[in-house]
């Protein structure tokens, strides 16, 4: 009856706990860590935003209290480098925007920026990636790849900026597919400068890679996963990194180098920064912590898991150097290049390493692996940890302080992190759709206790909550003219002013002999 319906409605309204984003959350007793400092404070969340940060806050009516005693309260991780639901090398990545987001949230990452491909053109590509994003369960943004060059591409880039994309990726590798020429790359850099957006580069010499693949496979007869690293030695990455950085200097634009994998490529970034050039260097977790020897594993299924480009290098030489560079600020922020393919997908290249789909996992593991590798071992402090896993990405891509900060008024994307607990990784327990994990069986210091996304508790007690559903995620509009561009017009003007024109209109001056 109507009267019973009304009574039931009132009972639900007043007596059952709300699970909507409007229910206030109070995180009490934790240590709040931002890139600029640490404080013992409570954090009050209302309507998806951080409303107040102060010690000893009282819980509002109908609020939920989360005990963060002896734990850290940090900004939700931001992964600047992912490939979800990506068609690549005849396969489609196993994680879509829902399964990838489940993995991210379980691992304390609350936003990522995915690479859209201009399949059928940029406008069609963006439409396709927006469709993929309909499954989203957390905040996300897009980069757009530039794989060719003409006036339409230049025009479409402006349209992409209006749609909330402020970064464009150029590939100097994958000859015959994604690779651009130096001329196309230079024109793209100039266009990025005009639009006030950030050019990104996959730095490997595509011609050298093509030669290496042919030589290793056809001449040396090496067909297994180890052939992947032999065909893409670090010098092809170093050459392309140096070339990309120098061309960015010619165009007088910043440059973001994705997945810096080798010590020598890192040194190119360091040299450019020493010259005063604006370069952002991004290592990825796998490159910092894994070793190329895994590609020599006798079990193809295991070896193939580690195939990515550029390849994972020597841990004792390159991995350690990348860690030091991240600690010192030579490298700026940590991504994953999360592009996952199941063992059956990788198996298509069992007899030909050239067609093994490239990519490794990391969305769920990044926060704990970086904590264990960098903080627990004393390489960086907590503020730097927050910077490299969240804040720097927010700043670089113009999302700060909405994202990347436990600040009043910021989005309520944060993590309660237990530095004393440990996390053991396994494909049997991860939230990704893939059936393997390159971190399999390893135990790391640090554990995500609670993840809050858009003001809602999405992960606690070792599992995702019921609010994690396809469609709850939100696209984050990323605008142009990010902080890295500040003052670049003055640098360009100074460089132009140094080029003086000689007036020869009155003829050559007479010279006394």
Short mmCIF file of C-alpha atoms in Angstrom, two decimals:
data_model
loop_
_atom_site.label_atom_id
_atom_site.label_comp_id
_atom_site.label_asym_id
_atom_site.label_seq_id
_atom_site.Cartn_x
_atom_site.Cartn_y
_atom_site.Cartn_z
CA UNK A 1 0.00 0.00 0.00
CA UNK A 2 1.07 3.66 -0.41
CA UNK A 3 1.34 4.10 3.38
CA UNK A 4 3.63 1.07 3.75
CA UNK A 5 5.77 2.30 0.84
CA UNK A 6 6.18 5.65 2.58
CA UNK A 7 7.16 4.03 5.87
CA UNK A 8 9.71 1.82 4.08
CA UNK A 9 11.16 4.85 2.28
CA UNK A 10 11.55 6.76 5.55
CA UNK A 11 13.18 3.75 7.20
CA UNK A 12 15.75 3.45 4.39
CA UNK A 13 16.36 7.19 4.39
CA UNK A 14 16.99 7.59 8.11
CA UNK A 15 18.23 4.25 9.38
CA UNK A 16 20.30 2.57 6.66
CA UNK A 17 23.80 3.89 5.93
CA UNK A 18 24.19 5.77 2.69
CA UNK A 19 26.68 4.54 0.06
CA UNK A 20 26.43 7.63 -2.12
CA UNK A 21 29.18 10.16 -2.63
CA UNK A 22 27.14 12.61 -0.53
CA UNK A 23 27.76 10.62 2.68
CA UNK A 24 30.46 12.47 4.62
CA UNK A 25 33.66 10.54 5.28
CA UNK A 26 36.04 11.41 8.08
CA UNK A 27 39.52 9.92 7.95
CA UNK A 28 40.90 10.23 11.47
CA UNK A 29 44.30 9.90 13.07
CA UNK A 30 46.42 9.57 9.95
CA UNK A 31 49.56 11.31 8.74
CA UNK A 32 48.67 13.45 5.73
CA UNK A 33 51.46 13.53 3.15
CA UNK A 34 51.64 16.02 0.31
CA UNK A 35 54.53 16.85 -1.98
CA UNK A 36 55.17 19.97 0.08
CA UNK A 37 54.92 18.57 3.59
CA UNK A 38 53.63 16.15 6.23
CA UNK A 39 51.11 16.75 9.02
CA UNK A 40 49.07 14.85 11.57
CA UNK A 41 45.54 15.73 10.52
CA UNK A 42 42.04 14.43 10.01
CA UNK A 43 40.44 14.72 6.58
CA UNK A 44 36.73 15.45 6.08
CA UNK A 45 35.17 14.53 2.74
CA UNK A 46 31.79 15.70 1.53
CA UNK A 47 30.12 15.59 -1.90
CA UNK A 48 33.18 14.17 -3.59
CA UNK A 49 35.53 16.89 -2.37
CA UNK A 50 37.94 17.36 0.51
CA UNK A 51 36.12 19.84 2.71
CA UNK A 52 38.43 20.27 5.69
CA UNK A 53 41.84 19.18 6.92
CA UNK A 54 42.71 19.75 10.58
CA UNK A 55 43.58 17.84 13.76
CA UNK A 56 40.83 16.43 15.96
CA UNK A 57 37.85 16.98 13.67
CA UNK A 58 34.45 15.88 14.98
CA UNK A 59 32.42 13.54 12.76
CA UNK A 60 29.43 15.27 11.11
CA UNK A 61 25.98 13.65 11.45
CA UNK A 62 25.49 10.47 9.41
CA UNK A 63 29.17 10.35 8.50
CA UNK A 64 31.41 7.35 8.27
CA UNK A 65 34.71 7.39 10.19
CA UNK A 66 37.80 5.63 8.84
CA UNK A 67 40.55 5.00 11.36
CA UNK A 68 43.94 5.86 9.84
CA UNK A 69 45.99 5.62 13.03
CA UNK A 70 49.63 4.75 12.25
CA UNK A 71 48.89 5.04 8.53
CA UNK A 72 49.58 7.56 5.79
CA UNK A 73 46.89 9.55 4.00
CA UNK A 74 48.20 10.35 0.52
CA UNK A 75 46.82 11.63 -2.79
CA UNK A 76 45.46 8.88 -5.01
CA UNK A 77 48.03 7.75 -7.52
CA UNK A 78 48.00 9.17 -11.04
CA UNK A 79 49.44 6.93 -13.74
CA UNK A 80 50.39 9.08 -16.74
CA UNK A 81 51.04 6.17 -19.10
CA UNK A 82 48.52 3.40 -19.83
CA UNK A 83 47.06 1.54 -22.81
CA UNK A 84 43.64 0.08 -21.93
CA UNK A 85 41.53 -1.74 -24.51
CA UNK A 86 44.22 -0.93 -27.08
CA UNK A 87 44.39 -2.71 -30.45
CA UNK A 88 48.05 -3.49 -31.07
CA UNK A 89 50.06 -5.99 -33.11
CA UNK A 90 46.97 -7.95 -34.10
CA UNK A 91 45.64 -8.21 -30.53
CA UNK A 92 43.55 -6.10 -28.16
CA UNK A 93 44.84 -5.40 -24.67
CA UNK A 94 43.22 -7.69 -22.10
CA UNK A 95 42.32 -4.89 -19.66
CA UNK A 96 39.50 -2.57 -20.67
CA UNK A 97 38.49 0.59 -18.84
CA UNK A 98 36.60 -1.38 -16.20
CA UNK A 99 39.02 -4.20 -15.44
CA UNK A 100 41.96 -1.81 -15.67
CA UNK A 101 40.26 0.58 -13.29
CA UNK A 102 39.52 -2.21 -10.84
CA UNK A 103 43.21 -3.04 -10.80
CA UNK A 104 44.16 0.61 -10.39
CA UNK A 105 41.77 1.25 -7.51
CA UNK A 106 42.88 -1.90 -5.72
CA UNK A 107 46.42 -0.59 -5.99
CA UNK A 108 45.76 2.96 -4.84
CA UNK A 109 45.68 4.68 -8.23
CA UNK A 110 42.61 6.88 -8.73
CA UNK A 111 43.36 8.48 -12.10
CA UNK A 112 45.25 7.60 -15.24
CA UNK A 113 45.85 9.15 -18.63
CA UNK A 114 45.41 6.73 -21.51
CA UNK A 115 46.78 6.96 -25.03
CA UNK A 116 44.10 7.26 -27.70
CA UNK A 117 45.10 6.26 -31.23
CA UNK A 118 43.93 8.22 -34.30
CA UNK A 119 42.34 5.20 -35.97
CA UNK A 120 40.40 6.71 -38.88
CA UNK A 121 41.71 10.14 -37.88
CA UNK A 122 41.91 11.95 -34.57
CA UNK A 123 38.21 12.76 -34.32
CA UNK A 124 37.19 9.17 -35.03
CA UNK A 125 39.90 7.90 -32.68
CA UNK A 126 38.74 10.12 -29.84
CA UNK A 127 35.14 9.03 -30.41
CA UNK A 128 36.24 5.41 -30.17
CA UNK A 129 38.24 5.98 -26.97
CA UNK A 130 35.34 7.89 -25.40
CA UNK A 131 33.21 4.85 -26.12
CA UNK A 132 35.81 2.64 -24.44
CA UNK A 133 35.74 5.06 -21.50
CA UNK A 134 32.04 4.47 -20.92
CA UNK A 135 33.13 1.47 -18.82
CA UNK A 136 35.27 3.69 -16.58
CA UNK A 137 35.12 3.27 -12.80
CA UNK A 138 37.43 6.18 -11.86
CA UNK A 139 38.84 9.44 -13.20
CA UNK A 140 40.70 9.30 -16.49
CA UNK A 141 42.08 11.53 -19.23
CA UNK A 142 43.50 11.05 -22.71
CA UNK A 143 46.68 11.72 -24.63
CA UNK A 144 46.39 11.55 -28.42
CA UNK A 145 48.94 9.87 -30.68
CA UNK A 146 50.21 11.60 -33.82
CA UNK A 147 51.12 8.98 -36.43
CA UNK A 148 51.20 11.07 -39.62
CA UNK A 149 51.36 14.71 -40.61
CA UNK A 150 49.38 17.04 -42.88
CA UNK A 151 47.20 20.13 -42.56
CA UNK A 152 44.23 18.08 -41.37
CA UNK A 153 46.26 16.58 -38.53
CA UNK A 154 47.39 20.08 -37.52
CA UNK A 155 43.77 21.28 -37.57
CA UNK A 156 42.47 18.23 -35.70
CA UNK A 157 45.00 18.80 -32.92
CA UNK A 158 43.28 22.08 -32.12
CA UNK A 159 39.95 20.27 -31.96
CA UNK A 160 41.45 17.72 -29.60
CA UNK A 161 42.59 20.52 -27.29
CA UNK A 162 39.02 21.82 -27.17
CA UNK A 163 37.93 18.31 -26.19
CA UNK A 164 40.24 18.25 -23.16
CA UNK A 165 43.45 16.73 -24.51
CA UNK A 166 46.65 18.63 -23.78
CA UNK A 167 49.33 16.14 -24.80
CA UNK A 168 50.28 14.45 -28.05
CA UNK A 169 52.54 11.43 -28.45
CA UNK A 170 54.94 10.94 -31.34
CA UNK A 171 56.53 7.57 -32.12
CA UNK A 172 60.07 7.45 -33.47
CA UNK A 173 59.68 3.65 -33.52
CA UNK A 174 57.30 1.06 -35.10
CA UNK A 175 58.35 1.65 -38.70
CA UNK A 176 55.51 1.22 -41.16
CA UNK A 177 52.86 1.60 -38.46
CA UNK A 178 53.04 4.42 -35.91
CA UNK A 179 56.44 5.96 -36.72
CA UNK A 180 56.81 9.57 -37.86
CA UNK A 181 59.74 11.05 -39.75
CA UNK A 182 61.97 13.78 -38.33
CA UNK A 183 60.25 16.35 -40.53
CA UNK A 184 56.79 15.26 -39.32
CA UNK A 185 58.01 15.23 -35.74
CA UNK A 186 59.45 18.73 -36.02
CA UNK A 187 56.24 20.07 -37.54
CA UNK A 188 54.31 18.41 -34.72
CA UNK A 189 56.54 19.99 -32.10
CA UNK A 190 55.99 23.42 -33.60
CA UNK A 191 52.23 22.85 -33.65
CA UNK A 192 52.29 21.76 -30.00
CA UNK A 193 54.02 25.01 -29.12
CA UNK A 194 51.38 27.00 -31.00
CA UNK A 195 48.62 25.25 -29.07
CA UNK A 196 50.37 25.33 -25.69
CA UNK A 197 50.25 21.56 -25.32
CA UNK A 198 52.86 18.97 -24.40
CA UNK A 199 54.60 16.79 -27.00
CA UNK A 200 55.52 13.30 -25.81
CA UNK A 201 57.88 10.91 -27.53
CA UNK A 202 58.50 7.18 -27.72
CA UNK A 203 62.22 7.35 -28.33
CA UNK A 204 63.66 4.44 -30.28
CA UNK A 205 65.21 4.65 -33.74
CA UNK A 206 62.66 2.81 -35.86
CA UNK A 207 65.03 2.21 -38.77
CA UNK A 208 67.66 0.73 -36.45
CA UNK A 209 65.04 -1.46 -34.77
CA UNK A 210 63.85 -2.77 -38.16
CA UNK A 211 67.45 -3.59 -39.07
CA UNK A 212 68.04 -5.25 -35.71
CA UNK A 213 64.94 -7.39 -35.98
CA UNK A 214 65.87 -8.58 -39.45
CA UNK A 215 69.44 -9.35 -38.44
CA UNK A 216 68.61 -11.15 -35.18
CA UNK A 217 65.71 -13.18 -36.59
CA UNK A 218 66.89 -13.93 -40.12
CA UNK A 219 70.68 -13.91 -39.89
CA UNK A 220 71.26 -15.12 -36.33
CA UNK A 221 68.20 -17.36 -36.19
CA UNK A 222 67.12 -16.15 -32.75
CA UNK A 223 63.33 -16.41 -32.64
CA UNK A 224 62.45 -16.37 -28.92
CA UNK A 225 61.71 -13.46 -26.54
CA UNK A 226 65.42 -12.87 -25.98
CA UNK A 227 65.59 -11.72 -29.61
CA UNK A 228 63.43 -8.76 -28.64
CA UNK A 229 66.12 -7.24 -26.42
CA UNK A 230 68.94 -8.14 -28.82
CA UNK A 231 67.17 -6.34 -31.67
CA UNK A 232 66.53 -3.19 -29.64
CA UNK A 233 69.81 -2.44 -27.81
CA UNK A 234 70.00 0.62 -25.61
CA UNK A 235 71.87 2.64 -28.24
CA UNK A 236 68.76 2.81 -30.44
CA UNK A 237 66.89 4.29 -27.47
CA UNK A 238 69.73 6.67 -26.63
CA UNK A 239 70.05 7.97 -30.19
CA UNK A 240 66.33 8.66 -30.50
CA UNK A 241 66.17 10.26 -27.05
CA UNK A 242 69.00 12.64 -27.94
CA UNK A 243 67.45 13.42 -31.34
CA UNK A 244 64.01 14.08 -29.89
CA UNK A 245 65.40 16.38 -27.21
CA UNK A 246 67.52 18.32 -29.74
CA UNK A 247 64.60 18.74 -32.12
CA UNK A 248 62.47 20.00 -29.24
CA UNK A 249 65.19 22.57 -28.61
CA UNK A 250 65.04 23.62 -32.25
CA UNK A 251 61.27 24.08 -31.94
CA UNK A 252 61.68 25.76 -28.54
CA UNK A 253 59.09 23.53 -26.94
CA UNK A 254 59.11 21.28 -23.86
CA UNK A 255 59.37 17.54 -24.44
CA UNK A 256 58.15 14.59 -22.36
CA UNK A 257 60.17 11.40 -22.87
CA UNK A 258 58.04 8.36 -22.03
CA UNK A 259 59.44 5.14 -20.56
CA UNK A 260 63.10 6.06 -20.15
CA UNK A 261 64.54 2.55 -19.84
CA UNK A 262 68.33 2.84 -19.94
CA UNK A 263 71.03 4.65 -18.01
CA UNK A 264 72.40 6.29 -21.15
CA UNK A 265 68.97 7.56 -22.26
CA UNK A 266 68.54 8.98 -18.77
CA UNK A 267 71.89 10.76 -19.12
CA UNK A 268 70.58 12.47 -22.27
CA UNK A 269 67.68 13.81 -20.20
CA UNK A 270 70.12 14.91 -17.50
CA UNK A 271 72.36 16.69 -20.00
CA UNK A 272 69.41 18.53 -21.50
CA UNK A 273 68.23 19.68 -18.10
CA UNK A 274 71.75 20.85 -17.30
CA UNK A 275 71.58 23.01 -20.44
CA UNK A 276 68.36 24.52 -19.14
CA UNK A 277 66.09 22.69 -21.54
CA UNK A 278 62.61 21.77 -20.35
CA UNK A 279 62.48 18.00 -20.48
CA UNK A 280 60.27 15.65 -18.48
CA UNK A 281 61.68 12.17 -18.02
CA UNK A 282 59.36 9.28 -17.16
CA UNK A 283 60.72 5.95 -15.98
CA UNK A 284 58.28 3.07 -15.62
CA UNK A 285 58.11 0.68 -12.69
CA UNK A 286 59.19 -2.36 -14.69
CA UNK A 287 62.27 -0.61 -16.02
CA UNK A 288 63.28 0.49 -12.52
CA UNK A 289 62.84 -2.87 -10.82
CA UNK A 290 63.11 -5.75 -13.31
CA UNK A 291 66.06 -7.31 -15.16
CA UNK A 292 66.48 -8.28 -18.79
CA UNK A 293 67.52 -11.78 -17.74
CA UNK A 294 63.83 -12.65 -17.45
CA UNK A 295 63.71 -12.61 -21.26
CA UNK A 296 66.17 -15.51 -21.17
CA UNK A 297 63.86 -17.68 -19.06
CA UNK A 298 63.51 -21.19 -20.55
CA UNK A 299 59.71 -21.08 -20.17
CA UNK A 300 58.33 -19.08 -23.10
CA UNK A 301 55.21 -18.11 -21.16
CA UNK A 302 57.29 -16.46 -18.45
CA UNK A 303 59.84 -14.87 -20.79
CA UNK A 304 57.15 -13.42 -23.06
CA UNK A 305 55.51 -11.63 -20.13
CA UNK A 306 58.49 -9.27 -20.01
CA UNK A 307 58.44 -8.23 -23.68
CA UNK A 308 57.89 -4.48 -23.88
CA UNK A 309 59.43 -1.60 -25.83
CA UNK A 310 61.95 -0.25 -25.17
CA UNK A 311 63.06 -3.49 -23.51
CA UNK A 312 63.75 -3.92 -19.82
CA UNK A 313 67.52 -3.49 -19.33
CA UNK A 314 70.10 -4.63 -16.78
CA UNK A 315 68.87 -3.96 -13.25
CA UNK A 316 72.32 -3.49 -11.73
CA UNK A 317 73.24 -0.90 -14.36
CA UNK A 318 70.08 0.67 -15.72
CA UNK A 319 67.47 -0.03 -13.06
CA UNK A 320 69.66 1.31 -10.27
CA UNK A 321 70.57 4.37 -12.36
CA UNK A 322 66.91 5.10 -13.05
CA UNK A 323 66.13 4.89 -9.35
CA UNK A 324 68.90 7.35 -8.56
CA UNK A 325 67.72 9.69 -11.28
CA UNK A 326 64.18 9.62 -9.94
CA UNK A 327 65.45 10.29 -6.43
CA UNK A 328 67.54 13.27 -7.55
CA UNK A 329 64.92 14.86 -9.81
CA UNK A 330 66.64 14.11 -13.11
CA UNK A 331 63.60 11.95 -13.82
CA UNK A 332 60.30 13.42 -12.78
CA UNK A 333 57.44 10.95 -12.31
CA UNK A 334 56.67 7.23 -12.55
CA UNK A 335 54.33 5.57 -15.03
CA UNK A 336 53.64 1.94 -15.87
CA UNK A 337 53.06 1.65 -19.63
CA UNK A 338 50.33 -0.78 -18.54
CA UNK A 339 49.50 -2.66 -21.76
CA UNK A 340 48.59 -6.21 -20.90
CA UNK A 341 48.16 -9.25 -23.09
CA UNK A 342 47.25 -12.69 -21.80
CA UNK A 343 49.56 -15.66 -22.22
CA UNK A 344 47.47 -16.92 -25.14
CA UNK A 345 47.89 -13.55 -26.86
CA UNK A 346 51.63 -13.50 -26.25
CA UNK A 347 51.83 -17.07 -27.59
CA UNK A 348 51.18 -15.90 -31.16
CA UNK A 349 54.87 -14.96 -31.23
CA UNK A 350 56.19 -18.26 -29.88
CA UNK A 351 58.23 -18.78 -33.04
CA UNK A 352 58.78 -15.13 -33.88
CA UNK A 353 59.59 -12.55 -31.21
CA UNK A 354 58.71 -9.78 -33.66
CA UNK A 355 54.98 -10.48 -33.32
CA UNK A 356 54.81 -10.97 -29.54
CA UNK A 357 52.43 -8.20 -28.39
CA UNK A 358 54.51 -5.69 -26.46
CA UNK A 359 53.43 -4.75 -22.95
CA UNK A 360 53.58 -5.45 -19.22
CA UNK A 361 51.33 -4.80 -16.23
CA UNK A 362 51.74 -2.31 -13.40
CA UNK A 363 48.53 -0.37 -12.71
CA UNK A 364 47.77 -2.29 -9.53
CA UNK A 365 51.38 -2.74 -8.42
CA UNK A 366 52.92 0.69 -9.02
CA UNK A 367 52.21 2.38 -5.69
CA UNK A 368 53.56 -0.43 -3.49
CA UNK A 369 56.51 -1.26 -5.73
CA UNK A 370 57.64 2.37 -5.81
CA UNK A 371 57.20 2.65 -2.04
CA UNK A 372 59.23 -0.50 -1.44
CA UNK A 373 61.93 0.37 -3.98
CA UNK A 374 62.33 4.05 -3.21
CA UNK A 375 61.00 4.87 0.28
CA UNK A 376 61.54 1.68 2.27
CA UNK A 377 65.13 1.49 1.02
CA UNK A 378 65.81 5.13 1.91
CA UNK A 379 66.22 6.61 -1.57
CA UNK A 380 63.45 9.20 -1.20
CA UNK A 381 61.25 10.64 1.54
CA UNK A 382 57.47 10.52 1.70
CA UNK A 383 56.98 13.92 0.08
CA UNK A 384 59.00 12.86 -2.96
CA UNK A 385 57.05 9.60 -3.07
CA UNK A 386 53.79 11.51 -3.31
CA UNK A 387 55.32 13.78 -5.95
CA UNK A 388 56.51 11.03 -8.28
CA UNK A 389 53.37 8.88 -7.97
CA UNK A 390 50.74 11.64 -8.12
CA UNK A 391 51.50 15.33 -7.77
CA UNK A 392 53.98 15.76 -10.62
CA UNK A 393 51.59 14.10 -13.07
CA UNK A 394 48.80 16.41 -11.93
CA UNK A 395 51.04 19.45 -12.40
CA UNK A 396 52.49 18.37 -15.73
CA UNK A 397 49.06 17.74 -17.24
CA UNK A 398 47.31 20.75 -15.69
CA UNK A 399 45.13 18.86 -13.20
CA UNK A 400 46.68 20.31 -10.03
CA UNK A 401 45.41 21.04 -7.38
CA UNK A 402 42.15 19.40 -8.37
CA UNK A 403 44.15 16.17 -8.44
CA UNK A 404 47.43 15.13 -6.86
CA UNK A 405 46.88 16.84 -3.52
CA UNK A 406 45.23 16.16 -0.17
CA UNK A 407 44.03 19.76 -0.01
CA UNK A 408 40.81 21.50 0.92
CA UNK A 409 38.74 21.88 -2.23
CA UNK A 410 40.55 19.11 -4.13
CA UNK A 411 38.79 16.04 -5.48
CA UNK A 412 38.47 13.37 -2.80
CA UNK A 413 40.80 10.90 -4.48
CA UNK A 414 43.09 9.58 -1.77
CA UNK A 415 44.61 6.50 -0.21
CA UNK A 416 45.07 5.28 3.33
CA UNK A 417 48.45 3.54 3.08
CA UNK A 418 49.97 1.23 5.68
CA UNK A 419 53.78 1.54 5.59
CA UNK A 420 54.28 -1.29 8.10
CA UNK A 421 52.27 -3.94 6.26
CA UNK A 422 53.37 -5.85 3.15
CA UNK A 423 51.81 -6.76 -0.19
CA UNK A 424 52.40 -10.03 -2.00
CA UNK A 425 51.60 -9.95 -5.72
CA UNK A 426 49.99 -12.77 -7.68
CA UNK A 427 47.94 -13.18 -10.82
CA UNK A 428 45.61 -15.33 -8.71
CA UNK A 429 44.64 -12.38 -6.53
CA UNK A 430 45.09 -9.28 -8.69
CA UNK A 431 42.11 -7.42 -10.14
CA UNK A 432 43.42 -7.20 -13.71
CA UNK A 433 41.90 -9.38 -16.43
CA UNK A 434 45.29 -10.78 -17.45
CA UNK A 435 46.36 -14.27 -16.45
CA UNK A 436 50.00 -13.50 -15.62
CA UNK A 437 51.89 -10.88 -13.61
CA UNK A 438 55.53 -9.83 -14.00
CA UNK A 439 55.70 -9.20 -10.23
CA UNK A 440 54.40 -12.69 -9.45
CA UNK A 441 55.29 -13.99 -5.99
CA UNK A 442 57.20 -10.92 -4.87
CA UNK A 443 56.47 -9.30 -1.52
CA UNK A 444 56.75 -5.54 -1.16
CA UNK A 445 56.83 -3.26 1.87
CA UNK A 446 53.70 -1.12 2.09
CA UNK A 447 50.02 -1.84 1.55
CA UNK A 448 46.96 0.02 0.34
CA UNK A 449 44.41 -0.18 3.17
CA UNK A 450 41.67 2.04 1.77
CA UNK A 451 41.18 3.77 -1.57
CA UNK A 452 38.75 6.68 -1.89
CA UNK A 453 37.71 7.74 -5.39
CA UNK A 454 35.41 10.66 -6.11
CA UNK A 455 34.48 10.74 -2.43
CA UNK A 456 33.50 7.08 -2.21
CA UNK A 457 35.29 4.17 -0.55
CA UNK A 458 36.11 1.90 -3.47
CA UNK A 459 38.61 -0.47 -1.84
CA UNK A 460 38.99 -1.71 1.73
CA UNK A 461 39.62 -4.91 3.66
CA UNK A 462 41.50 -6.33 0.70
CA UNK A 463 38.67 -6.07 -1.81
CA UNK A 464 36.80 -3.66 -4.04
CA UNK A 465 33.47 -2.36 -2.77
CA UNK A 466 30.08 -2.59 -4.43
CA UNK A 467 30.22 1.01 -5.70
CA UNK A 468 32.87 0.02 -8.25
CA UNK A 469 30.74 -0.36 -11.35
CA UNK A 470 31.21 0.46 -15.03
CA UNK A 471 30.18 4.03 -15.76
CA UNK A 472 30.97 5.64 -12.39
CA UNK A 473 34.22 7.09 -13.72
CA UNK A 474 34.60 10.63 -14.99
CA UNK A 475 36.59 12.07 -17.87
CA UNK A 476 38.95 14.81 -16.70
CA UNK A 477 39.23 17.73 -19.12
CA UNK A 478 42.91 18.67 -19.32
CA UNK A 479 43.51 22.20 -20.56
CA UNK A 480 46.47 23.70 -22.44
CA UNK A 481 49.17 26.14 -21.30
CA UNK A 482 50.45 24.04 -18.43
CA UNK A 483 53.06 25.38 -16.01
CA UNK A 484 56.00 24.00 -17.99
CA UNK A 485 55.26 26.59 -20.69
CA UNK A 486 55.57 29.54 -18.32
CA UNK A 487 58.38 31.82 -19.51
CA UNK A 488 59.15 29.84 -22.66
CA UNK A 489 58.03 32.75 -24.82
CA UNK A 490 60.76 34.85 -23.20
CA UNK A 491 63.36 32.17 -23.84
CA UNK A 492 62.30 32.00 -27.49
CA UNK A 493 62.39 35.80 -27.78
CA UNK A 494 65.90 35.89 -26.31
CA UNK A 495 67.08 33.25 -28.78
CA UNK A 496 65.51 35.15 -31.67
CA UNK A 497 67.05 38.44 -30.54
CA UNK A 498 70.51 36.87 -30.63
CA UNK A 499 70.14 36.35 -34.38
CA UNK A 500 71.07 39.71 -35.92
CA UNK A 501 70.54 40.60 -39.53
CA UNK A 502 73.45 42.09 -41.45
CA UNK A 503 72.58 45.05 -43.69
CA UNK A 504 74.52 44.75 -46.96
CA UNK A 505 72.35 47.14 -48.98
CA UNK A 506 75.15 49.73 -49.37
CA UNK A 507 77.56 47.25 -50.85
CA UNK A 508 80.67 45.66 -49.47
CA UNK A 509 83.01 47.88 -47.47
CA UNK A 510 86.33 48.71 -49.10
CA UNK A 511 89.30 46.98 -47.60
CA UNK A 512 92.73 48.66 -47.52
CA UNK A 513 95.52 46.43 -48.76
#
